[in-house]
Coordinates of N, CA, C and O in Angstrom, one line a residue:
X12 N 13.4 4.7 12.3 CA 12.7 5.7 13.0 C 11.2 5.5 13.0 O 10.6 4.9 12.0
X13 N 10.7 5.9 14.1 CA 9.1 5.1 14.5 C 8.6 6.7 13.7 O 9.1 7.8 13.8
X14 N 7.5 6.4 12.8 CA 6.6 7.0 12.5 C 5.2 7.5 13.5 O 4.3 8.2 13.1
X15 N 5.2 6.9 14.9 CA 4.3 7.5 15.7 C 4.3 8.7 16.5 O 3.5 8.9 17.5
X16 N 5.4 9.5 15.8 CA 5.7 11.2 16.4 C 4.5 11.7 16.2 O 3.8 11.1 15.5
X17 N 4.1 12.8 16.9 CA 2.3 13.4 16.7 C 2.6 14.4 15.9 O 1.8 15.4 15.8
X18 N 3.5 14.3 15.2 CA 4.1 15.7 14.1 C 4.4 15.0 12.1 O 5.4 14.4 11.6
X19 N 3.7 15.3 11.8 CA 3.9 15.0 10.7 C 5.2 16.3 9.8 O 5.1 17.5 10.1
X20 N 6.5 15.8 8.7 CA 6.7 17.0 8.2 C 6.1 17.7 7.3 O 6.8 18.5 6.7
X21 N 4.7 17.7 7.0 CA 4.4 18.8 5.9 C 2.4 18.7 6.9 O 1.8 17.8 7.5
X22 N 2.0 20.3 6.5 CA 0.6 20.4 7.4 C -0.5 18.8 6.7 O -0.6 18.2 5.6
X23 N -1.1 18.4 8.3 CA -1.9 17.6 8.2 C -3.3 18.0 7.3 O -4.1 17.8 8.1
X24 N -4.0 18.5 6.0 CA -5.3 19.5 5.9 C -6.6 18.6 6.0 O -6.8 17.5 5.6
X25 N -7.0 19.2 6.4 CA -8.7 18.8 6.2 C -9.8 19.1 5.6 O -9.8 20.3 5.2
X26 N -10.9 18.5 5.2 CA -12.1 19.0 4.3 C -12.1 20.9 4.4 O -12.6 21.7 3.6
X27 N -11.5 21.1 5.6 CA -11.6 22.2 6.0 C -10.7 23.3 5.9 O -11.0 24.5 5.9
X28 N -9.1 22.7 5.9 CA -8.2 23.5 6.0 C -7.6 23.3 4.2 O -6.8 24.1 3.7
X29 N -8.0 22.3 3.5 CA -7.4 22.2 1.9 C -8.6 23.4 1.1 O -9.7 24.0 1.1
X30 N -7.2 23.3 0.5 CA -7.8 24.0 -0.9 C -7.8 23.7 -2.4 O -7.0 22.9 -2.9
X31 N -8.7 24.2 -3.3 CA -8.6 23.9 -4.7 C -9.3 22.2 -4.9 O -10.4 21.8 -4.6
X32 N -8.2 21.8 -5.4 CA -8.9 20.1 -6.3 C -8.6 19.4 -5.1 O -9.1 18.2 -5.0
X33 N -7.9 19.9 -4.0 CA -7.7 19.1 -3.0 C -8.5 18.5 -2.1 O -8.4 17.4 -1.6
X34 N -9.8 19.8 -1.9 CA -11.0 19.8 -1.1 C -12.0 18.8 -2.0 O -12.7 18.2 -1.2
X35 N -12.2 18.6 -2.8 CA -13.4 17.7 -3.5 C -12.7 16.1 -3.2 O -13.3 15.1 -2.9
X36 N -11.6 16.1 -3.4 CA -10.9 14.5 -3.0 C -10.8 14.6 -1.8 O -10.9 13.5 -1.3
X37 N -10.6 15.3 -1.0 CA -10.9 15.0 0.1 C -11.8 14.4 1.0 O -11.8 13.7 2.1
X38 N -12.9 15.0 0.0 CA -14.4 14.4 0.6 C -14.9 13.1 0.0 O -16.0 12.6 0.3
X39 N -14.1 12.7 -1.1 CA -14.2 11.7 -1.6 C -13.7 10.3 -0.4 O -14.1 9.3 0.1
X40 N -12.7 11.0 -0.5 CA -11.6 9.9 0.7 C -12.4 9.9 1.7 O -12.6 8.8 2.1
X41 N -13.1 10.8 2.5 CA -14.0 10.7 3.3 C -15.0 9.7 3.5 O -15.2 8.8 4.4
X42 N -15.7 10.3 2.2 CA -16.9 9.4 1.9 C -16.9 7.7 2.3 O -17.5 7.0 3.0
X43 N -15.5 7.4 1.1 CA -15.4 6.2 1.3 C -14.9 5.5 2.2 O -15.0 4.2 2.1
X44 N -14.1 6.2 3.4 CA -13.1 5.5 4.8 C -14.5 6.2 5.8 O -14.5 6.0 7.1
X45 N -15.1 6.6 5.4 CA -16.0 7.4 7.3 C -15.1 8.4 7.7 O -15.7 9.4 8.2
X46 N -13.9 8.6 7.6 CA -13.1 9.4 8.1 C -11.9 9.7 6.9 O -12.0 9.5 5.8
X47 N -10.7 10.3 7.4 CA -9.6 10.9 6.4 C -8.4 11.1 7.0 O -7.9 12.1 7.7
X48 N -7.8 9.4 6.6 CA -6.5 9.0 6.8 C -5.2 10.3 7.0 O -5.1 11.3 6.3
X49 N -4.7 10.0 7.5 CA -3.6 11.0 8.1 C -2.7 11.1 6.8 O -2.0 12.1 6.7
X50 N -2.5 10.1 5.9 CA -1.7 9.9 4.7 C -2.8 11.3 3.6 O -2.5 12.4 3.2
X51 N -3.9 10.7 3.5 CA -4.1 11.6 2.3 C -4.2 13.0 2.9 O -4.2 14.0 2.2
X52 N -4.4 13.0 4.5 CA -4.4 15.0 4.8 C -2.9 15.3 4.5 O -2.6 16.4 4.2
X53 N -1.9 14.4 4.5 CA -0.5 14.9 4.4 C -0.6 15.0 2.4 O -0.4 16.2 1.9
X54 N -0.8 14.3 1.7 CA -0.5 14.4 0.0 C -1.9 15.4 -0.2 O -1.9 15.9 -1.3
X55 N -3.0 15.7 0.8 CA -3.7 17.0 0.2 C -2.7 18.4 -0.4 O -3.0 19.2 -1.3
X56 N -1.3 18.2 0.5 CA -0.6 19.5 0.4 C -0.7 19.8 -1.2 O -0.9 20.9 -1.7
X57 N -0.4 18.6 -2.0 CA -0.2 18.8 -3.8 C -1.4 18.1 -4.0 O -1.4 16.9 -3.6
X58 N -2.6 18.8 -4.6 CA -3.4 18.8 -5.1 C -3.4 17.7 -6.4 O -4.4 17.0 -6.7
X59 N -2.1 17.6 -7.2 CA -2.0 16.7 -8.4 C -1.5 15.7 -7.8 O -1.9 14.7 -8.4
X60 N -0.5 15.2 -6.3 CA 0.0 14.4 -6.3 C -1.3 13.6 -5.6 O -1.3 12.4 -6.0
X61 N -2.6 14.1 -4.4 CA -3.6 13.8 -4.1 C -4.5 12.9 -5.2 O -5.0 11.7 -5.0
X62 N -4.8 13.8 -6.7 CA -5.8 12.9 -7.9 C -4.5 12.1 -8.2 O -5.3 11.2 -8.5
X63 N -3.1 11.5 -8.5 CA -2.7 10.6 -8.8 C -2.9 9.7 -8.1 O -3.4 8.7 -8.6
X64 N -2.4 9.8 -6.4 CA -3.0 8.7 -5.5 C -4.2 8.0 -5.8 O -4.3 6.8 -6.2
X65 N -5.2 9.2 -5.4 CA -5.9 8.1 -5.2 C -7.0 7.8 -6.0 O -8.0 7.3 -5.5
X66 N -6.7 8.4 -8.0 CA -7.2 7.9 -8.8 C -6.1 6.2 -9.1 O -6.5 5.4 -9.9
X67 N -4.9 6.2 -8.3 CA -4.7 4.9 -8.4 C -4.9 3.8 -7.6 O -4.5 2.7 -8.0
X68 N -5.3 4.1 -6.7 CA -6.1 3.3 -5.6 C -7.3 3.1 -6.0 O -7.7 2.0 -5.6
X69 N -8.2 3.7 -6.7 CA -9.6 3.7 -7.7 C -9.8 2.6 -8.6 O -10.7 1.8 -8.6
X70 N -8.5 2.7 -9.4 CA -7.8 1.7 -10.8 C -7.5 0.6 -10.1 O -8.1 -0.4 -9.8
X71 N -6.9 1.0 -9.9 CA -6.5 -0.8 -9.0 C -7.6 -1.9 -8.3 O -7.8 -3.1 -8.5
X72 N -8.1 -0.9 -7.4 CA -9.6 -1.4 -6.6 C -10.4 -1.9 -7.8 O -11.1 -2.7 -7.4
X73 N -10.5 -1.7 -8.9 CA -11.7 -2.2 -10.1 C -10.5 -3.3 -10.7 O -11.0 -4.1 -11.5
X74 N -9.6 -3.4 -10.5 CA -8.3 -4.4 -11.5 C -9.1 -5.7 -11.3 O -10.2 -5.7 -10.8
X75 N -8.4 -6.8 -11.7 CA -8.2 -8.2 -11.7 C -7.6 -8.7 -10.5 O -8.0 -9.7 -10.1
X76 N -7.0 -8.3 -10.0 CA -6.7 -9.1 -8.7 C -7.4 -9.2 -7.3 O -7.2 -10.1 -6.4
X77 N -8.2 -8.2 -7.3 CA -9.1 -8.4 -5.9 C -8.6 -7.4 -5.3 O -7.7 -6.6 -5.8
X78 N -9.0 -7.3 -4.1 CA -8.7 -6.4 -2.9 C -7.7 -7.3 -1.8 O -6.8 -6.8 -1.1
X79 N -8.2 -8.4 -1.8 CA -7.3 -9.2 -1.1 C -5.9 -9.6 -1.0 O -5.1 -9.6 0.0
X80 N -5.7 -10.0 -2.5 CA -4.3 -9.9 -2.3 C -3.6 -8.5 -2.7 O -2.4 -8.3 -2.7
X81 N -4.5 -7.4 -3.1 CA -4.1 -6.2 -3.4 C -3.2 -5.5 -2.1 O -2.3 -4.6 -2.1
X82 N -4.0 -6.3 -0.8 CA -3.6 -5.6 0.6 C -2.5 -6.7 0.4 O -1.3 -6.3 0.0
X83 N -2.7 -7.7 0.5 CA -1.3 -8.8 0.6 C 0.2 -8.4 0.1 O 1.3 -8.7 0.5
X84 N -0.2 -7.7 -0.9 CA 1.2 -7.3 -1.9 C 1.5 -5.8 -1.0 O 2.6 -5.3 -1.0
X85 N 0.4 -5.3 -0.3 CA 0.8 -3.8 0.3 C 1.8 -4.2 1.6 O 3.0 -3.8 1.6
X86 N 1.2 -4.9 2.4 CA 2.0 -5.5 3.0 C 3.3 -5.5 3.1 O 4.2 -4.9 3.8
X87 N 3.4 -6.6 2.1 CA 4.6 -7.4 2.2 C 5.5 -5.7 1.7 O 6.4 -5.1 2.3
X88 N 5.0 -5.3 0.7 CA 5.8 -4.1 0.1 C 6.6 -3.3 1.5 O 7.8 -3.1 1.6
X89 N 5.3 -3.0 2.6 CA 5.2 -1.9 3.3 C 6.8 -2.5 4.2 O 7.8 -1.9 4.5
X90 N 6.3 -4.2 4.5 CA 7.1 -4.4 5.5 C 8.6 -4.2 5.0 O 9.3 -3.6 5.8
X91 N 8.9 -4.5 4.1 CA 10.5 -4.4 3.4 C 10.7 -2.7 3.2 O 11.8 -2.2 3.3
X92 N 10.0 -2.1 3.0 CA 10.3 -0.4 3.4 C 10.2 -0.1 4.6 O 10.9 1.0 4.7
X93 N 9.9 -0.3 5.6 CA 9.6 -0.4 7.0 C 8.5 0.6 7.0 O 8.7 1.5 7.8
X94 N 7.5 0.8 6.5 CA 6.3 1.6 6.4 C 5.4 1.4 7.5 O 4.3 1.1 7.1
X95 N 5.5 1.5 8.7 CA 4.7 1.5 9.9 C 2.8 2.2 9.4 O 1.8 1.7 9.9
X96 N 2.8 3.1 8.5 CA 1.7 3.8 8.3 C 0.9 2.4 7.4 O -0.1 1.8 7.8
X97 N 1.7 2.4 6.3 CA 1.3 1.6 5.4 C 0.4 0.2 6.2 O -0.8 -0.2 6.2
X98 N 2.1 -0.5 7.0 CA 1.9 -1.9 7.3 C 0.4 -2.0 8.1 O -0.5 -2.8 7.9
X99 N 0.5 -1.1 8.8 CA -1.3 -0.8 9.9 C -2.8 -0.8 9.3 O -3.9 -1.3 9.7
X100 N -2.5 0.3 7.8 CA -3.4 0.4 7.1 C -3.9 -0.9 6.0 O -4.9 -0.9 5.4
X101 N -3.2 -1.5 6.1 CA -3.4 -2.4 4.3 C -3.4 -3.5 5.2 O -3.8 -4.5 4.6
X102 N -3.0 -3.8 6.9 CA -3.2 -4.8 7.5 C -4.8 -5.2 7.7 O -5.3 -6.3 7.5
X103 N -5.7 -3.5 8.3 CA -6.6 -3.6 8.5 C -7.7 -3.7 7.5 O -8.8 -4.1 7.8
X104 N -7.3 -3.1 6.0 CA -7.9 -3.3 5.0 C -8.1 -4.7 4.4 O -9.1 -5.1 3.7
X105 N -6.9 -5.4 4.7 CA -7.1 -6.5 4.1 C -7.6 -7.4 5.1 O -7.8 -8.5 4.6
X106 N -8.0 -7.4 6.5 CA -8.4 -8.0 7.2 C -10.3 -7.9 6.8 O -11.1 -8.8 6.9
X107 N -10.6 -6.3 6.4 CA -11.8 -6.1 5.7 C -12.3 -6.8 4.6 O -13.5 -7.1 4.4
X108 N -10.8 -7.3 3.5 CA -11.3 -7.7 2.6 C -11.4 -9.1 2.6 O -11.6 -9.8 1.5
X109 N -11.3 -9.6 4.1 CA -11.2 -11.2 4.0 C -10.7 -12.3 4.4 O -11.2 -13.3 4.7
X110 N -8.7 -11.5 4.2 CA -7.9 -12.3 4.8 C -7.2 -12.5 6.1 O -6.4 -11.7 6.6
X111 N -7.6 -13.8 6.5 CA -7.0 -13.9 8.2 C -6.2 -13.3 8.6 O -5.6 -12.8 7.7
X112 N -5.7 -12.8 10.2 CA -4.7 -12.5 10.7 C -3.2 -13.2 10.4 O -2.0 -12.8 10.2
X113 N -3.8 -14.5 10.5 CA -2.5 -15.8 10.0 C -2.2 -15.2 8.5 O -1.0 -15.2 8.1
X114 N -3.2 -14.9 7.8 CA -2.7 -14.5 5.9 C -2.0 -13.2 5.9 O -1.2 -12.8 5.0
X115 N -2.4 -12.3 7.2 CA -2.0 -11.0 7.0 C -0.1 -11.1 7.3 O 0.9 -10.8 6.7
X116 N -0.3 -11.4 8.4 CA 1.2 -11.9 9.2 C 1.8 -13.0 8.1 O 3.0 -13.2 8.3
X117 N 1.2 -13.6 7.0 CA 2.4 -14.3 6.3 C 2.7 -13.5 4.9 O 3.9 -13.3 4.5
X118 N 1.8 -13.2 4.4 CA 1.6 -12.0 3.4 C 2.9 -11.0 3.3 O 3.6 -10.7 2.3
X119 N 3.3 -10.3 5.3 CA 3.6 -9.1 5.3 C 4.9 -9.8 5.1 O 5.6 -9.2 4.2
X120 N 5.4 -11.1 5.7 CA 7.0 -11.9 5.6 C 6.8 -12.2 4.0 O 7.7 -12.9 3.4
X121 N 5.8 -11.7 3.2 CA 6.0 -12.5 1.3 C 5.6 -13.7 1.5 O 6.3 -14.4 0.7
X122 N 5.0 -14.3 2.0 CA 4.7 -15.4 1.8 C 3.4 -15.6 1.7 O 2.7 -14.5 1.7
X123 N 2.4 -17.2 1.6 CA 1.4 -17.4 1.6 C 1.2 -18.9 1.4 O 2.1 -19.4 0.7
X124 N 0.2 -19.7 1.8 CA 0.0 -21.1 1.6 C -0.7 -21.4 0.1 O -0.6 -22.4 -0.6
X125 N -1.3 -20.5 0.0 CA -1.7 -20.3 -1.5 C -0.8 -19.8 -2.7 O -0.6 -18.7 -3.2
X126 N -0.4 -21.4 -3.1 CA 0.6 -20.9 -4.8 C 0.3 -19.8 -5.8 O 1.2 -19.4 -6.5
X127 N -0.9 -19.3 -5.9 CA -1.2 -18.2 -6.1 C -0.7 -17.1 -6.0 O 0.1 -16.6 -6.8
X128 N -1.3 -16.7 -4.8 CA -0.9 -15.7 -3.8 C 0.5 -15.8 -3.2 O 0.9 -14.7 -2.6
X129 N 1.2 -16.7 -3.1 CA 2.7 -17.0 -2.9 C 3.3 -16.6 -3.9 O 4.0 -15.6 -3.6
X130 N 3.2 -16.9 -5.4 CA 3.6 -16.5 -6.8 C 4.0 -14.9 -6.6 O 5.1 -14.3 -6.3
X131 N 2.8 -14.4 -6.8 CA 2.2 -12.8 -6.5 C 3.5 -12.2 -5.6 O 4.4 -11.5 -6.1
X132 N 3.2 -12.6 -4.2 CA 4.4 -11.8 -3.1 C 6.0 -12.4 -3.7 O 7.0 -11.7 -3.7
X133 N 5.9 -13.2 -4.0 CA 7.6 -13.3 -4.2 C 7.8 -12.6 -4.8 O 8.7 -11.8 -4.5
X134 N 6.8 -12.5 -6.5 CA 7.4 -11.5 -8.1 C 7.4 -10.1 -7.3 O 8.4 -9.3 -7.4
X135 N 6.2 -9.8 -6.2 CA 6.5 -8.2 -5.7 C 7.5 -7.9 -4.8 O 8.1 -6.8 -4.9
X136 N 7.9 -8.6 -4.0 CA 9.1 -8.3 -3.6 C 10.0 -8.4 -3.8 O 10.8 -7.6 -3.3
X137 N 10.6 -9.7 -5.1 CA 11.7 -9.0 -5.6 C 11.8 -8.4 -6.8 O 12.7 -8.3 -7.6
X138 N 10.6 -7.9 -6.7 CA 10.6 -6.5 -7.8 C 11.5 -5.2 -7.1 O 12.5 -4.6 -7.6
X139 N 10.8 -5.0 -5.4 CA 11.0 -3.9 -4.7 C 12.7 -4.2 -4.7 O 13.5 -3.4 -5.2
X140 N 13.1 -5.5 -3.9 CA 14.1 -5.9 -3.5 C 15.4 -5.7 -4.4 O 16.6 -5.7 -3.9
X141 N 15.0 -5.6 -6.1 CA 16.0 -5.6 -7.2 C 15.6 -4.7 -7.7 O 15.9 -4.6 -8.9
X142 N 14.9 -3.5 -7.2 CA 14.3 -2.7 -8.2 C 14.4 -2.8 -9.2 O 15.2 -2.2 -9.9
X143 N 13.6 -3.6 -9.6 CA 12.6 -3.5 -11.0 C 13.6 -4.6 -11.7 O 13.3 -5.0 -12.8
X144 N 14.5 -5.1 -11.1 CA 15.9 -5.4 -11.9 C 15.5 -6.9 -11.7 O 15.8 -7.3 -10.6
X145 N 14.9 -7.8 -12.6 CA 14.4 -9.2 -12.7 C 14.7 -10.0 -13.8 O 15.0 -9.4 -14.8
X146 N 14.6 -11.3 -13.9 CA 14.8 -12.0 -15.1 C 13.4 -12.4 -15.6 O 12.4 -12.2 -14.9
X147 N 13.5 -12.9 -16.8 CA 12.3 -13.4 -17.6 C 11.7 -14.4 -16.7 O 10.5 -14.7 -17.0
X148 N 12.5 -15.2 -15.6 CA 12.2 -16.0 -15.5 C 11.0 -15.9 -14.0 O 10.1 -16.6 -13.6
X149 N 11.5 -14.7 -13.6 CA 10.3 -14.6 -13.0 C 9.0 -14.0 -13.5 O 8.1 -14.0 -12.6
X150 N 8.7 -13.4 -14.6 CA 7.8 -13.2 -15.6 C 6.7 -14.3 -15.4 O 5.6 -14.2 -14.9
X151 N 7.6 -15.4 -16.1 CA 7.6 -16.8 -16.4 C 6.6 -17.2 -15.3 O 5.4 -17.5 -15.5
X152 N 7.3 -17.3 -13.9 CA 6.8 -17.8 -12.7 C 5.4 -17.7 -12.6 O 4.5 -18.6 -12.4
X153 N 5.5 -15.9 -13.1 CA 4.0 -16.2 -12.8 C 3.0 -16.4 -13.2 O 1.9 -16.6 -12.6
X154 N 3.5 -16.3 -14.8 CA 2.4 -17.1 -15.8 C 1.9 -18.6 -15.5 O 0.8 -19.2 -15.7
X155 N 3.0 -19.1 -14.9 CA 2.7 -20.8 -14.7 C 1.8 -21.0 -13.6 O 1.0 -21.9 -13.7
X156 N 1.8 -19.6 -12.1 CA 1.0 -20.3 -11.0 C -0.3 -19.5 -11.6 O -1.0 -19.1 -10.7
X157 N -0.7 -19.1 -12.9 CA -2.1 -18.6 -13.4 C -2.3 -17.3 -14.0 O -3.5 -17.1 -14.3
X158 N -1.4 -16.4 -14.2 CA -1.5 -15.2 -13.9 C -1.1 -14.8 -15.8 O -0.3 -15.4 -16.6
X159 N -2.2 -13.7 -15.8 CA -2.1 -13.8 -17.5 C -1.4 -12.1 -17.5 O -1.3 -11.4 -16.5
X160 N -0.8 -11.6 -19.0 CA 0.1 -10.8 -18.9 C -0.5 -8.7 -17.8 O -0.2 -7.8 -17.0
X161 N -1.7 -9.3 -18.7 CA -2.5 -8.3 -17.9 C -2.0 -8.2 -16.1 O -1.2 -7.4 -15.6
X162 N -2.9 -9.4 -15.5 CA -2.1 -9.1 -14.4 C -0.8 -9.2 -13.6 O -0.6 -9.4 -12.4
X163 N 0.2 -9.2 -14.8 CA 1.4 -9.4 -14.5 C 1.6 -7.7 -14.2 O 2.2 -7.2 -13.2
X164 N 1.2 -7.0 -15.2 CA 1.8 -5.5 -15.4 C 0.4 -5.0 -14.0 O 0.8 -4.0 -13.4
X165 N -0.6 -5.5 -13.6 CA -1.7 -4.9 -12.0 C -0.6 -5.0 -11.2 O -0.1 -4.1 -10.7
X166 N 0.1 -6.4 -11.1 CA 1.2 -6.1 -10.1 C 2.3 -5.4 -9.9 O 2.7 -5.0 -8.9
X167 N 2.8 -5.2 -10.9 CA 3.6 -4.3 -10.7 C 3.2 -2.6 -10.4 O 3.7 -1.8 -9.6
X168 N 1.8 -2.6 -11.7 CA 1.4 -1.2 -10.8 C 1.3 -1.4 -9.5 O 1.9 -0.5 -9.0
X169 N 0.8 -2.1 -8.5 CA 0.7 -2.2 -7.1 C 2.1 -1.9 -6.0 O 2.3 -1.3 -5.0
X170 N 3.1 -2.8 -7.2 CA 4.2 -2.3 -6.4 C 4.7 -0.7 -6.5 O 5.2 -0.1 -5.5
X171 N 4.6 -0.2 -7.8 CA 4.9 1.2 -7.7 C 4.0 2.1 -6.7 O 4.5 2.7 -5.7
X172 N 2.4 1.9 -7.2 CA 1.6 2.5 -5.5 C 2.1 2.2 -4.1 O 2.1 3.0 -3.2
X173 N 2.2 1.3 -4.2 CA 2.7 1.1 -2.6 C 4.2 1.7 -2.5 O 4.5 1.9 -1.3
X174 N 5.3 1.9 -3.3 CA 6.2 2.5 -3.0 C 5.8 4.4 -3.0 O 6.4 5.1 -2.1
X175 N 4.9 4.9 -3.8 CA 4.8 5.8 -3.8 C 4.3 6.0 -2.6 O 5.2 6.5 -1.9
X176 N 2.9 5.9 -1.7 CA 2.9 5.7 -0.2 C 3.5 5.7 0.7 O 3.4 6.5 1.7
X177 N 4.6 4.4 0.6 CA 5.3 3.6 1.7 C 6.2 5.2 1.5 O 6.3 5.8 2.6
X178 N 6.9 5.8 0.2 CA 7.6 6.9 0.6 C 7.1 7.9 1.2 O 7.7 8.7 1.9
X179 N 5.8 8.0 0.8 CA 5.2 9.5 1.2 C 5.6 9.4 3.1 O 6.3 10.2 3.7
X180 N 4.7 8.2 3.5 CA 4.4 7.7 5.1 C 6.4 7.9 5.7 O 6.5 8.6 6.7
X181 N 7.0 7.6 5.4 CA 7.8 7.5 6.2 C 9.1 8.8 5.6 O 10.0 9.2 6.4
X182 N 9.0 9.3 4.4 CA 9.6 10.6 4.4 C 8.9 12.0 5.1 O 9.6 13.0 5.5
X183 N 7.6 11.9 5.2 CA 7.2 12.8 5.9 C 6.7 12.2 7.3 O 5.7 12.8 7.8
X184 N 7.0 11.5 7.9 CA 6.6 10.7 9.2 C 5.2 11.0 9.6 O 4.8 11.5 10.6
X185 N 4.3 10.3 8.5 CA 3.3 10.8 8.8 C 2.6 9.9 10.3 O 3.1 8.9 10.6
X186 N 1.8 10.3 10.8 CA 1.6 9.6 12.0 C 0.3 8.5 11.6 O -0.6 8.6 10.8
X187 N 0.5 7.6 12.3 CA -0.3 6.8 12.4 C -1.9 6.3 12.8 O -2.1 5.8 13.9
X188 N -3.0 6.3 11.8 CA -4.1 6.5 12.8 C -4.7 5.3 12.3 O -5.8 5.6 12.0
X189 N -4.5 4.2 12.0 CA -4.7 2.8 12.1 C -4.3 2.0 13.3 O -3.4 2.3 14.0
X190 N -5.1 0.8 13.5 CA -4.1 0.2 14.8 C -3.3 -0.3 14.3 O -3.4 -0.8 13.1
X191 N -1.9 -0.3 15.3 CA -0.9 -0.3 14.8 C -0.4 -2.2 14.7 O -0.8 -3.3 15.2
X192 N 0.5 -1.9 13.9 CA 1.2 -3.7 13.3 C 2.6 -3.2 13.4 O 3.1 -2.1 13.2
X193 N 3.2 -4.4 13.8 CA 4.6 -4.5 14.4 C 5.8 -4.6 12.9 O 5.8 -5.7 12.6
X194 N 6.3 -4.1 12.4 CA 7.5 -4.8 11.4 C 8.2 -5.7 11.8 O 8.6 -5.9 13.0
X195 N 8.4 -6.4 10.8 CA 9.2 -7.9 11.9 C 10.8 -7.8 11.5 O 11.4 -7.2 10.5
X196 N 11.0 -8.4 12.5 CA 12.9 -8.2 12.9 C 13.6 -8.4 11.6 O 13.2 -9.2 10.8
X197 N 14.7 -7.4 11.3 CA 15.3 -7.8 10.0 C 16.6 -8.0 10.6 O 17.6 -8.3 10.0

């Protein structure tokens, strides 16, 4: 189901229509986008579930792994949920933070030319892919292509944020105000 219905299920709010702890993060999200993503007017509704967001988008953004492959792992996450909100948003962000169109489009398939960043999207997708359900051996994996235990456990917080998202965006069909990116054929 296309998430570009002009109806989201729960009220869109604004700096103007939230209330409580909702309105101060609001204007935070503001601040920092110029404007206020159609995702966080939808998670304004819960005021707690709004500071868990996006005091973890905060955490993460200061982590070890960058912003780059931070969008890379969003990606690929978004595309295997079919997160149309997501896939648009973390396309454009990570295009901000760097990576090509060609990185974004191989990223979203889990992939990458960089063993690195290849390492990275496999362990996160088949994190999503087995929920959670993995061997040591991909632990392993990705100690070998560089990756120390620290940001073994950044990635995985990434994959839980982006599932918590990827569900918000497509259980409440929130609409889309990024340009949009295609999900590729499954």
């Amino acid at each position: 189901m296309s998430q570009n219905a002009n109806t989201a299920r729960v009220a869109l709010l604004t700096r103007d229509t939230a209330t409580g702890a909702s309105q101060p993060l609001l204007e935070q999200i503001h601040g920092a986008f110029g404007v206020t993503p159609n995702m966080f007017k939808a998670v304004a509704n819960s005021p707690a579930a709004l500071a868990s967001m996006w005091g973890a988008f905060g955490a993460l953004g200061n982590g070890t792994l960058g912003a780059r492959l931070g969008e890379q792992l969003a990606v690929a996450i978004a595309d295997i949920n079919d997160c149309e909100y997501c896939l648009a948003a973390h396309t454009a962000l990570g295009r901000k933070a760097g990576a090509t169109s060609d990185e974004m489009a191989a990223a979203q398939a889990g992939q990458s030319q960089d063993p690195k960043t290849a390492a990275a999207l496999k362990f996160a997708t088949s994190v999503v892919r087995n929920r959670a359900r993995i061997g040591a051996g991909d632990v392993d994996a990705l100690r070998e292509a560089g990756f120390d235990d620290g940001q073994v456990v950044e990635i995985v917080a990434h994959v839980a944020l982006n599932l918590f998202t990827n569900y918000v965006n497509v259980a409440l069909a929130v609409p889309v105000d990024f340009p949009q990116v295609k999900l590729r054929a499954k």
